[in-house]
Amino acid sequence: MNISMSKADIGVFQGCFHTPIVCDVCRASAAECNNRESEEVNMPKGAQKMRVAIASDHGGFGFKEPLARYIESLGYEVEDCGPDSFDRVDYPDYADIVARKVANQEADYGVLICGTGLGMAITADKVAGVRAATVTSHMFAKLARQHNNANVLCLSGRFVSLVDNMDFVRTFLGTAFEGGRHERRIKKIMREDDPNFTGVTSDR
Ligand code: RB5
């Protein structure tokens, strides 16, 4: 499936200055885009070598292919982990595939799309090593990386537009973990993956 939005669909009009996300939509859909700013893609160094595993259920299937193509257009290697049709499937099956790829370092990031983005995140986050975040705003995409060092991005295919989801993907993949005081908190998150961790007592 190709991205088949017209310029009018995405609000691109002759002579208008495009925002980066609109430029990206133009690029991904092969629409004409004369905006010089379109080359300013917010990608970290070495991003070309980063691998993104993507999957959906039927609630997110319509966005999976456009998002996969978009992520590729940003310079990432994308592995489509299914499904292959709009047929009803169980989101935990696909969340598991992508989450394990991230946990096993077969992918640097995961992107999961279901109806809400919730079931995918709940499932993916149970896999040791995964920090999954459901993102429904630009700032959440940014903070999920800066503060939470999330490695799996979960999106809504039913309540968020494709263009907004493209912005979230671009922002998430292009934002670095801030470290510093957040490092300690990430270590505390990851204690929950340790079967020997019995819970917080006095070490707060
Ligand atoms: C499927 O109907 C729906 O429950 C699923 O896509 C997702 O929203 C679950 O969290």
PDB file of C-alpha atoms and ligand atoms in Angstrom:
ATOM      1  CA  MET A   1       0.000   0.000   0.000  1.00  0.00           C
ATOM      2  CA  ASN A   2       1.301   3.470  -0.844  1.00  0.00           C
ATOM      3  CA  ILE A   3       0.576   6.737   0.885  1.00  0.00           C
ATOM      4  CA  SER A   4      -2.090   8.135  -1.393  1.00  0.00           C
ATOM      5  CA  MET A   5      -2.840  11.548   0.077  1.00  0.00           C
ATOM      6  CA  SER A   6      -3.234  14.502  -2.233  1.00  0.00           C
ATOM      7  CA  LYS A   7      -1.665  17.866  -1.442  1.00  0.00           C
ATOM      8  CA  ALA A   8      -5.102  19.134  -0.473  1.00  0.00           C
ATOM      9  CA  ASP A   9      -5.524  16.238   1.993  1.00  0.00           C
ATOM     10  CA  ILE A  10      -2.386  17.239   3.819  1.00  0.00           C
ATOM     11  CA  GLY A  11      -2.886  20.997   3.533  1.00  0.00           C
ATOM     12  CA  VAL A  12      -0.147  21.715   0.995  1.00  0.00           C
ATOM     13  CA  PHE A  13      -0.925  24.756  -1.111  1.00  0.00           C
ATOM     14  CA  GLN A  14       1.138  26.571  -3.750  1.00  0.00           C
ATOM     15  CA  GLY A  15       3.450  29.162  -2.218  1.00  0.00           C
ATOM     16  CA  CYS A  16       2.819  28.092   1.380  1.00  0.00           C
ATOM     17  CA  PHE A  17       5.690  27.359   3.739  1.00  0.00           C
ATOM     18  CA  HIS A  18       5.530  23.722   4.799  1.00  0.00           C
ATOM     19  CA  THR A  19       6.177  22.496   8.286  1.00  0.00           C
ATOM     20  CA  PRO A  20       8.755  19.656   8.463  1.00  0.00           C
ATOM     21  CA  ILE A  21       6.041  17.038   8.893  1.00  0.00           C
ATOM     22  CA  VAL A  22       4.211  18.216   5.753  1.00  0.00           C
ATOM     23  CA  CYS A  23       7.497  18.123   3.853  1.00  0.00           C
ATOM     24  CA  ASP A  24       7.972  14.559   5.025  1.00  0.00           C
ATOM     25  CA  VAL A  25       4.473  13.623   3.877  1.00  0.00           C
ATOM     26  CA  CYS A  26       5.326  15.101   0.474  1.00  0.00           C
ATOM     27  CA  ARG A  27       8.527  13.096   0.344  1.00  0.00           C
ATOM     28  CA  ALA A  28       6.898   9.848   1.441  1.00  0.00           C
ATOM     29  CA  SER A  29       4.025  10.242  -1.016  1.00  0.00           C
ATOM     30  CA  ALA A  30       6.275  11.458  -3.869  1.00  0.00           C
ATOM     31  CA  ALA A  31       4.275  14.705  -3.997  1.00  0.00           C
ATOM     32  CA  GLU A  32       6.061  17.769  -5.322  1.00  0.00           C
ATOM     33  CA  CYS A  33       7.679  19.731  -2.502  1.00  0.00           C
ATOM     34  CA  ASN A  34       9.813  22.776  -3.277  1.00  0.00           C
ATOM     35  CA  ASN A  35      10.341  23.786   0.302  1.00  0.00           C
ATOM     36  CA  ARG A  36      14.071  24.048   1.030  1.00  0.00           C
ATOM     37  CA  GLU A  37      13.375  23.295   4.690  1.00  0.00           C
ATOM     38  CA  SER A  38      12.294  19.815   3.641  1.00  0.00           C
ATOM     39  CA  GLU A  39      15.883  18.573   3.807  1.00  0.00           C
ATOM     40  CA  GLU A  40      16.105  19.353   7.520  1.00  0.00           C
ATOM     41  CA  VAL A  41      15.193  15.961   8.880  1.00  0.00           C
ATOM     42  CA  ASN A  42      15.672  15.636  12.611  1.00  0.00           C
ATOM     43  CA  MET A  43      17.691  12.415  12.704  1.00  0.00           C
ATOM     44  CA  PRO A  44      20.398  11.396  15.117  1.00  0.00           C
ATOM     45  CA  LYS A  45      23.845  10.594  13.728  1.00  0.00           C
ATOM     46  CA  GLY A  46      24.077   7.002  12.524  1.00  0.00           C
ATOM     47  CA  ALA A  47      20.302   6.764  12.161  1.00  0.00           C
ATOM     48  CA  GLN A  48      20.696   5.090   8.776  1.00  0.00           C
ATOM     49  CA  LYS A  49      21.959   2.026  10.555  1.00  0.00           C
ATOM     50  CA  MET A  50      19.139   1.912  13.098  1.00  0.00           C
ATOM     51  CA  ARG A  51      16.559  -0.824  12.747  1.00  0.00           C
ATOM     52  CA  VAL A  52      12.880  -0.347  13.479  1.00  0.00           C
ATOM     53  CA  ALA A  53      10.507  -3.306  13.851  1.00  0.00           C
ATOM     54  CA  ILE A  54       6.875  -2.424  13.177  1.00  0.00           C
ATOM     55  CA  ALA A  55       3.609  -4.338  13.627  1.00  0.00           C
ATOM     56  CA  SER A  56      -0.071  -3.679  14.168  1.00  0.00           C
ATOM     57  CA  ASP A  57      -3.359  -5.387  14.736  1.00  0.00           C
ATOM     58  CA  HIS A  58      -6.453  -4.808  12.566  1.00  0.00           C
ATOM     59  CA  GLY A  59      -7.105  -1.530  14.413  1.00  0.00           C
ATOM     60  CA  GLY A  60      -3.756  -0.141  13.286  1.00  0.00           C
ATOM     61  CA  PHE A  61      -3.253  -2.027  10.045  1.00  0.00           C
ATOM     62  CA  GLY A  62      -4.258   0.893   7.804  1.00  0.00           C
ATOM     63  CA  PHE A  63      -1.387   2.990   9.176  1.00  0.00           C
ATOM     64  CA  LYS A  64       1.280   0.297   9.322  1.00  0.00           C
ATOM     65  CA  GLU A  65       2.433   0.426   5.717  1.00  0.00           C
ATOM     66  CA  PRO A  66       2.370   4.252   5.402  1.00  0.00           C
ATOM     67  CA  LEU A  67       4.297   4.576   8.671  1.00  0.00           C
ATOM     68  CA  ALA A  68       6.781   1.895   7.623  1.00  0.00           C
ATOM     69  CA  ARG A  69       7.415   3.723   4.341  1.00  0.00           C
ATOM     70  CA  TYR A  70       7.699   7.013   6.182  1.00  0.00           C
ATOM     71  CA  ILE A  71      10.245   5.617   8.653  1.00  0.00           C
ATOM     72  CA  GLU A  72      12.245   4.239   5.721  1.00  0.00           C
ATOM     73  CA  SER A  73      12.139   7.666   4.081  1.00  0.00           C
ATOM     74  CA  LEU A  74      13.788   9.053   7.227  1.00  0.00           C
ATOM     75  CA  GLY A  75      16.713   6.690   6.679  1.00  0.00           C
ATOM     76  CA  TYR A  76      15.926   3.801   9.022  1.00  0.00           C
ATOM     77  CA  GLU A  77      15.867   0.114   8.177  1.00  0.00           C
ATOM     78  CA  VAL A  78      12.341  -1.182   8.751  1.00  0.00           C
ATOM     79  CA  GLU A  79      11.204  -4.733   9.426  1.00  0.00           C
ATOM     80  CA  ASP A  80       7.478  -5.308   8.959  1.00  0.00           C
ATOM     81  CA  CYS A  81       6.438  -7.954  11.493  1.00  0.00           C
ATOM     82  CA  GLY A  82       2.859  -8.209  10.276  1.00  0.00           C
ATOM     83  CA  PRO A  83       0.018  -8.761   9.946  1.00  0.00           C
ATOM     84  CA  ASP A  84      -0.539  -8.821   6.186  1.00  0.00           C
ATOM     85  CA  SER A  85      -4.241  -8.003   6.013  1.00  0.00           C
ATOM     86  CA  PHE A  86      -7.121  -6.248   7.784  1.00  0.00           C
ATOM     87  CA  ASP A  87      -8.270  -9.593   9.224  1.00  0.00           C
ATOM     88  CA  ARG A  88      -8.918  -9.530  12.974  1.00  0.00           C
ATOM     89  CA  VAL A  89      -5.882 -10.586  14.993  1.00  0.00           C
ATOM     90  CA  ASP A  90      -4.925 -10.456  18.668  1.00  0.00           C
ATOM     91  CA  TYR A  91      -2.648  -7.491  19.373  1.00  0.00           C
ATOM     92  CA  PRO A  92      -0.609  -9.314  22.088  1.00  0.00           C
ATOM     93  CA  ASP A  93       0.751 -11.687  19.421  1.00  0.00           C
ATOM     94  CA  TYR A  94       2.208  -8.813  17.392  1.00  0.00           C
ATOM     95  CA  ALA A  95       3.319  -6.778  20.393  1.00  0.00           C
ATOM     96  CA  ASP A  96       5.252  -9.830  21.553  1.00  0.00           C
ATOM     97  CA  ILE A  97       7.074 -10.270  18.226  1.00  0.00           C
ATOM     98  CA  VAL A  98       8.252  -6.648  18.096  1.00  0.00           C
ATOM     99  CA  ALA A  99       9.031  -6.370  21.809  1.00  0.00           C
ATOM    100  CA  ARG A 100      11.212  -9.490  21.711  1.00  0.00           C
ATOM    101  CA  LYS A 101      13.091  -8.159  18.696  1.00  0.00           C
ATOM    102  CA  VAL A 102      13.886  -4.996  20.650  1.00  0.00           C
ATOM    103  CA  ALA A 103      14.761  -6.934  23.820  1.00  0.00           C
ATOM    104  CA  ASN A 104      17.039  -9.269  21.814  1.00  0.00           C
ATOM    105  CA  GLN A 105      18.640  -6.291  20.061  1.00  0.00           C
ATOM    106  CA  GLU A 106      17.449  -7.457  16.658  1.00  0.00           C
ATOM    107  CA  ALA A 107      15.822  -4.014  16.414  1.00  0.00           C
ATOM    108  CA  ASP A 108      16.795  -0.697  17.998  1.00  0.00           C
ATOM    109  CA  TYR A 109      13.194   0.497  18.299  1.00  0.00           C
ATOM    110  CA  GLY A 110       9.724  -0.944  17.951  1.00  0.00           C
ATOM    111  CA  VAL A 111       6.603   0.736  16.599  1.00  0.00           C
ATOM    112  CA  LEU A 112       3.238  -0.850  17.367  1.00  0.00           C
ATOM    113  CA  ILE A 113      -0.169   0.340  16.212  1.00  0.00           C
ATOM    114  CA  CYS A 114      -3.509  -0.896  17.517  1.00  0.00           C
ATOM    115  CA  GLY A 115      -6.849   0.851  17.992  1.00  0.00           C
ATOM    116  CA  THR A 116      -5.749   2.871  21.007  1.00  0.00           C
ATOM    117  CA  GLY A 117      -2.051   2.063  21.386  1.00  0.00           C
ATOM    118  CA  LEU A 118      -2.856   0.811  24.886  1.00  0.00           C
ATOM    119  CA  GLY A 119      -3.043  -2.962  24.501  1.00  0.00           C
ATOM    120  CA  MET A 120       0.184  -2.978  22.496  1.00  0.00           C
ATOM    121  CA  ALA A 121       2.000  -1.000  25.209  1.00  0.00           C
ATOM    122  CA  ILE A 122       0.650  -3.093  28.069  1.00  0.00           C
ATOM    123  CA  THR A 123       1.834  -6.268  26.330  1.00  0.00           C
ATOM    124  CA  ALA A 124       5.170  -5.030  24.981  1.00  0.00           C
ATOM    125  CA  ASP A 125       6.191  -3.574  28.329  1.00  0.00           C
ATOM    126  CA  LYS A 126       5.935  -7.005  29.969  1.00  0.00           C
ATOM    127  CA  VAL A 127       8.887  -8.221  27.895  1.00  0.00           C
ATOM    128  CA  ALA A 128      12.091  -7.771  29.913  1.00  0.00           C
ATOM    129  CA  GLY A 129      14.208  -4.940  28.554  1.00  0.00           C
ATOM    130  CA  VAL A 130      11.316  -3.121  26.924  1.00  0.00           C
ATOM    131  CA  ARG A 131      10.050   0.325  27.870  1.00  0.00           C
ATOM    132  CA  ALA A 132       6.890   0.845  25.854  1.00  0.00           C
ATOM    133  CA  ALA A 133       4.988   4.131  25.709  1.00  0.00           C
ATOM    134  CA  THR A 134       1.615   4.978  24.222  1.00  0.00           C
ATOM    135  CA  VAL A 135       1.999   8.352  22.543  1.00  0.00           C
ATOM    136  CA  THR A 136      -0.867  10.641  21.560  1.00  0.00           C
ATOM    137  CA  SER A 137       0.887  14.027  21.440  1.00  0.00           C
ATOM    138  CA  HIS A 138       4.086  15.581  20.122  1.00  0.00           C
ATOM    139  CA  MET A 139       5.380  16.312  23.627  1.00  0.00           C
ATOM    140  CA  PHE A 140       4.672  12.759  24.796  1.00  0.00           C
ATOM    141  CA  ALA A 141       6.750  11.486  21.840  1.00  0.00           C
ATOM    142  CA  LYS A 142       9.607  13.750  22.880  1.00  0.00           C
ATOM    143  CA  LEU A 143       9.411  13.066  26.615  1.00  0.00           C
ATOM    144  CA  ALA A 144       9.029   9.308  26.141  1.00  0.00           C
ATOM    145  CA  ARG A 145      12.566   9.401  24.741  1.00  0.00           C
ATOM    146  CA  GLN A 146      14.113  12.257  26.749  1.00  0.00           C
ATOM    147  CA  HIS A 147      12.907  11.136  30.183  1.00  0.00           C
ATOM    148  CA  ASN A 148      11.755   7.519  29.887  1.00  0.00           C
ATOM    149  CA  ASN A 149      14.241   6.249  27.276  1.00  0.00           C
ATOM    150  CA  ALA A 150      11.325   4.353  25.728  1.00  0.00           C
ATOM    151  CA  ASN A 151      12.331   1.845  23.068  1.00  0.00           C
ATOM    152  CA  VAL A 152       8.867   0.854  21.816  1.00  0.00           C
ATOM    153  CA  LEU A 153       6.451   3.477  20.516  1.00  0.00           C
ATOM    154  CA  CYS A 154       2.769   2.527  20.642  1.00  0.00           C
ATOM    155  CA  LEU A 155       0.302   4.434  18.487  1.00  0.00           C
ATOM    156  CA  SER A 156      -3.436   4.692  18.020  1.00  0.00           C
ATOM    157  CA  GLY A 157      -4.807   3.783  14.617  1.00  0.00           C
ATOM    158  CA  ARG A 158      -8.355   4.798  15.470  1.00  0.00           C
ATOM    159  CA  PHE A 159      -8.183   8.023  17.447  1.00  0.00           C
ATOM    160  CA  VAL A 160      -5.120   9.775  16.026  1.00  0.00           C
ATOM    161  CA  SER A 161      -4.570  10.857  12.403  1.00  0.00           C
ATOM    162  CA  LEU A 162      -1.848   9.427  10.188  1.00  0.00           C
ATOM    163  CA  VAL A 163      -0.145  12.806   9.910  1.00  0.00           C
ATOM    164  CA  ASP A 164      -0.044  13.220  13.700  1.00  0.00           C
ATOM    165  CA  ASN A 165       1.303   9.689  14.065  1.00  0.00           C
ATOM    166  CA  MET A 166       3.992  10.498  11.489  1.00  0.00           C
ATOM    167  CA  ASP A 167       5.007  13.469  13.606  1.00  0.00           C
ATOM    168  CA  PHE A 168       5.145  11.263  16.720  1.00  0.00           C
ATOM    169  CA  VAL A 169       7.283   8.657  14.956  1.00  0.00           C
ATOM    170  CA  ARG A 170       9.678  11.254  13.592  1.00  0.00           C
ATOM    171  CA  THR A 171       9.918  12.989  16.960  1.00  0.00           C
ATOM    172  CA  PHE A 172      10.355   9.759  18.922  1.00  0.00           C
ATOM    173  CA  LEU A 173      13.051   8.338  16.654  1.00  0.00           C
ATOM    174  CA  GLY A 174      14.843  11.675  16.390  1.00  0.00           C
ATOM    175  CA  THR A 175      15.001  12.442  20.127  1.00  0.00           C
ATOM    176  CA  ALA A 176      17.824  11.279  22.385  1.00  0.00           C
ATOM    177  CA  PHE A 177      17.571  10.124  25.991  1.00  0.00           C
ATOM    178  CA  GLU A 178      18.640  12.972  28.278  1.00  0.00           C
ATOM    179  CA  GLY A 179      20.380  10.797  30.872  1.00  0.00           C
ATOM    180  CA  GLY A 180      21.385  12.666  34.033  1.00  0.00           C
ATOM    181  CA  ARG A 181      18.774  12.369  36.764  1.00  0.00           C
ATOM    182  CA  HIS A 182      16.664  10.194  34.457  1.00  0.00           C
ATOM    183  CA  GLU A 183      19.357   7.515  34.344  1.00  0.00           C
ATOM    184  CA  ARG A 184      18.703   6.602  37.992  1.00  0.00           C
ATOM    185  CA  ARG A 185      14.958   6.400  37.364  1.00  0.00           C
ATOM    186  CA  ILE A 186      15.412   4.177  34.317  1.00  0.00           C
ATOM    187  CA  LYS A 187      17.540   1.827  36.422  1.00  0.00           C
ATOM    188  CA  LYS A 188      14.696   1.730  38.939  1.00  0.00           C
ATOM    189  CA  ILE A 189      12.178   0.946  36.192  1.00  0.00           C
ATOM    190  CA  MET A 190      14.340  -1.920  35.010  1.00  0.00           C
ATOM    191  CA  ARG A 191      14.508  -3.472  38.482  1.00  0.00           C
ATOM    192  CA  GLU A 192      10.986  -4.672  37.773  1.00  0.00           C
ATOM    193  CA  ASP A 193      12.374  -6.980  35.069  1.00  0.00           C
ATOM    194  CA  ASP A 194      14.600  -8.742  37.595  1.00  0.00           C
ATOM    195  CA  PRO A 195      12.871 -11.866  38.989  1.00  0.00           C
ATOM    196  CA  ASN A 196      14.892 -11.444  42.199  1.00  0.00           C
ATOM    197  CA  PHE A 197      13.665  -7.915  42.818  1.00  0.00           C
ATOM    198  CA  THR A 198      11.180  -8.121  45.651  1.00  0.00           C
ATOM    199  CA  GLY A 199      10.011  -4.514  45.633  1.00  0.00           C
ATOM    200  CA  VAL A 200      11.035  -1.233  47.146  1.00  0.00           C
ATOM    201  CA  THR A 201      11.560  -1.148  50.896  1.00  0.00           C
ATOM    202  CA  SER A 202      13.703   1.704  52.193  1.00  0.00           C
ATOM    203  CA  ASP A 203      15.662   2.411  48.998  1.00  0.00           C
ATOM    204  CA  ARG A 204      13.620   5.211  47.534  1.00  0.00           C
TER     205      ARG A 204
HETATM  206  C1  RB5 B   1      -9.186  -4.237  18.927  1.00  0.00           C
HETATM  207  O1  RB5 B   1     -10.560  -4.133  18.774  1.00  0.00           O
HETATM  208  C2  RB5 B   1      -8.705  -3.246  19.982  1.00  0.00           C
HETATM  209  O2  RB5 B   1      -9.063  -3.709  21.249  1.00  0.00           O
HETATM  210  C3  RB5 B   1      -7.203  -3.055  19.870  1.00  0.00           C
HETATM  211  O3  RB5 B   1      -6.889  -2.567  18.618  1.00  0.00           O
HETATM  212  C4  RB5 B   1      -6.564  -2.085  20.847  1.00  0.00           C
HETATM  213  O4  RB5 B   1      -7.221  -0.862  20.869  1.00  0.00           O
HETATM  214  C5  RB5 B   1      -6.306  -2.617  22.195  1.00  0.00           C
HETATM  215  O5  RB5 B   1      -5.756  -1.971  23.076  1.00  0.00           O
END
